Short mmCIF file of C-alpha atoms in Angstrom, two decimals:
data_model
loop_
_atom_site.label_atom_id
_atom_site.label_comp_id
_atom_site.label_asym_id
_atom_site.label_seq_id
_atom_site.Cartn_x
_atom_site.Cartn_y
_atom_site.Cartn_z
CA MET A 2 35.45 297.96 144.22
CA VAL A 3 32.59 299.40 146.21
CA GLY A 4 33.09 303.11 146.60
CA SER A 5 35.14 303.45 143.43
CA LEU A 6 34.04 305.73 140.62
CA CYS A 7 31.96 303.76 138.10
CA PHE A 8 31.53 305.03 134.55
CA VAL A 9 28.74 303.19 132.75
CA THR A 10 29.73 303.25 129.08
CA SER A 11 30.87 300.95 126.32
CA ASN A 12 33.32 303.56 125.01
CA LYS A 13 36.77 302.84 126.48
CA ASN A 14 38.16 306.07 124.98
CA LYS A 15 35.68 308.14 127.00
CA VAL A 16 36.88 306.38 130.15
CA LYS A 17 40.52 307.19 129.33
CA GLU A 18 39.59 310.81 128.66
CA ALA A 19 37.68 311.08 131.96
CA GLU A 20 40.62 309.54 133.85
CA ALA A 21 42.99 312.07 132.29
CA ILE A 22 40.72 314.99 133.17
CA LEU A 23 39.91 313.85 136.72
CA GLY A 24 43.33 312.38 137.53
CA VAL A 25 41.83 309.23 139.08
CA ARG A 26 41.29 305.62 138.03
CA ILE A 27 37.74 304.88 136.89
CA ARG A 28 36.04 301.50 136.73
CA CYS A 29 34.30 301.02 133.37
CA ILE A 30 31.10 298.99 133.37
CA GLU A 31 29.04 298.04 130.32
CA LEU A 32 25.38 297.45 131.18
CA GLY A 33 23.68 297.77 127.81
CA ILE A 34 21.04 300.14 129.18
CA ARG A 35 18.52 301.06 126.50
CA GLU A 36 17.92 304.78 126.22
CA ILE A 37 14.47 306.24 126.55
CA GLN A 38 13.23 308.11 123.49
CA GLU A 39 13.09 311.68 124.70
CA ILE A 40 14.03 315.04 123.18
CA ASP A 41 15.21 316.41 126.54
CA VAL A 42 18.81 315.21 126.93
CA GLU A 43 18.70 315.83 130.69
CA GLU A 44 15.80 313.37 131.02
CA VAL A 45 17.67 310.75 128.97
CA VAL A 46 20.76 311.05 131.18
CA LYS A 47 18.75 311.10 134.44
CA ASN A 48 16.92 307.94 133.39
CA LYS A 49 20.13 306.20 132.36
CA ALA A 50 21.87 307.12 135.64
CA ALA A 51 18.89 306.00 137.75
CA ARG A 52 18.66 302.64 135.98
CA ALA A 53 22.42 302.07 136.29
CA TYR A 54 22.34 302.96 139.99
CA LYS A 55 19.40 300.63 140.57
CA GLU A 56 21.32 297.75 139.01
CA LEU A 57 24.76 298.44 140.55
CA LYS A 58 23.74 299.93 143.93
CA THR A 59 26.65 302.39 143.78
CA PRO A 60 27.05 305.96 142.48
CA VAL A 61 27.66 306.07 138.72
CA ILE A 62 28.61 308.39 135.90
CA VAL A 63 26.86 307.93 132.56
CA GLU A 64 27.38 309.56 129.20
CA ASP A 65 25.26 310.53 126.27
CA THR A 66 26.27 311.94 122.92
CA GLY A 67 23.87 314.86 123.39
CA MET A 68 25.29 315.74 126.81
CA TYR A 69 27.85 318.54 126.95
#
C-alpha cells in the first residue's frame, strides 16, 4: 500500500472518523511510538510524525489528545 494514507494510531474510532471526514480509505498502523515529555503539543506531534516516517518510509498522519 505504498502511497496510501497512513494514520499511525491505536484508536480505530479515530480512523473511522478521519475516513468519514476525508471521504477516503485510510490504512491504520499501530507502532507503539513513545511520546516525548514536552509541554509544547506541536513538538510532541512533530516528533511522533518524524519517528513514524523514519520507520515506515511513507507520509503519515499522527494524532495526539492535545492536538486540535
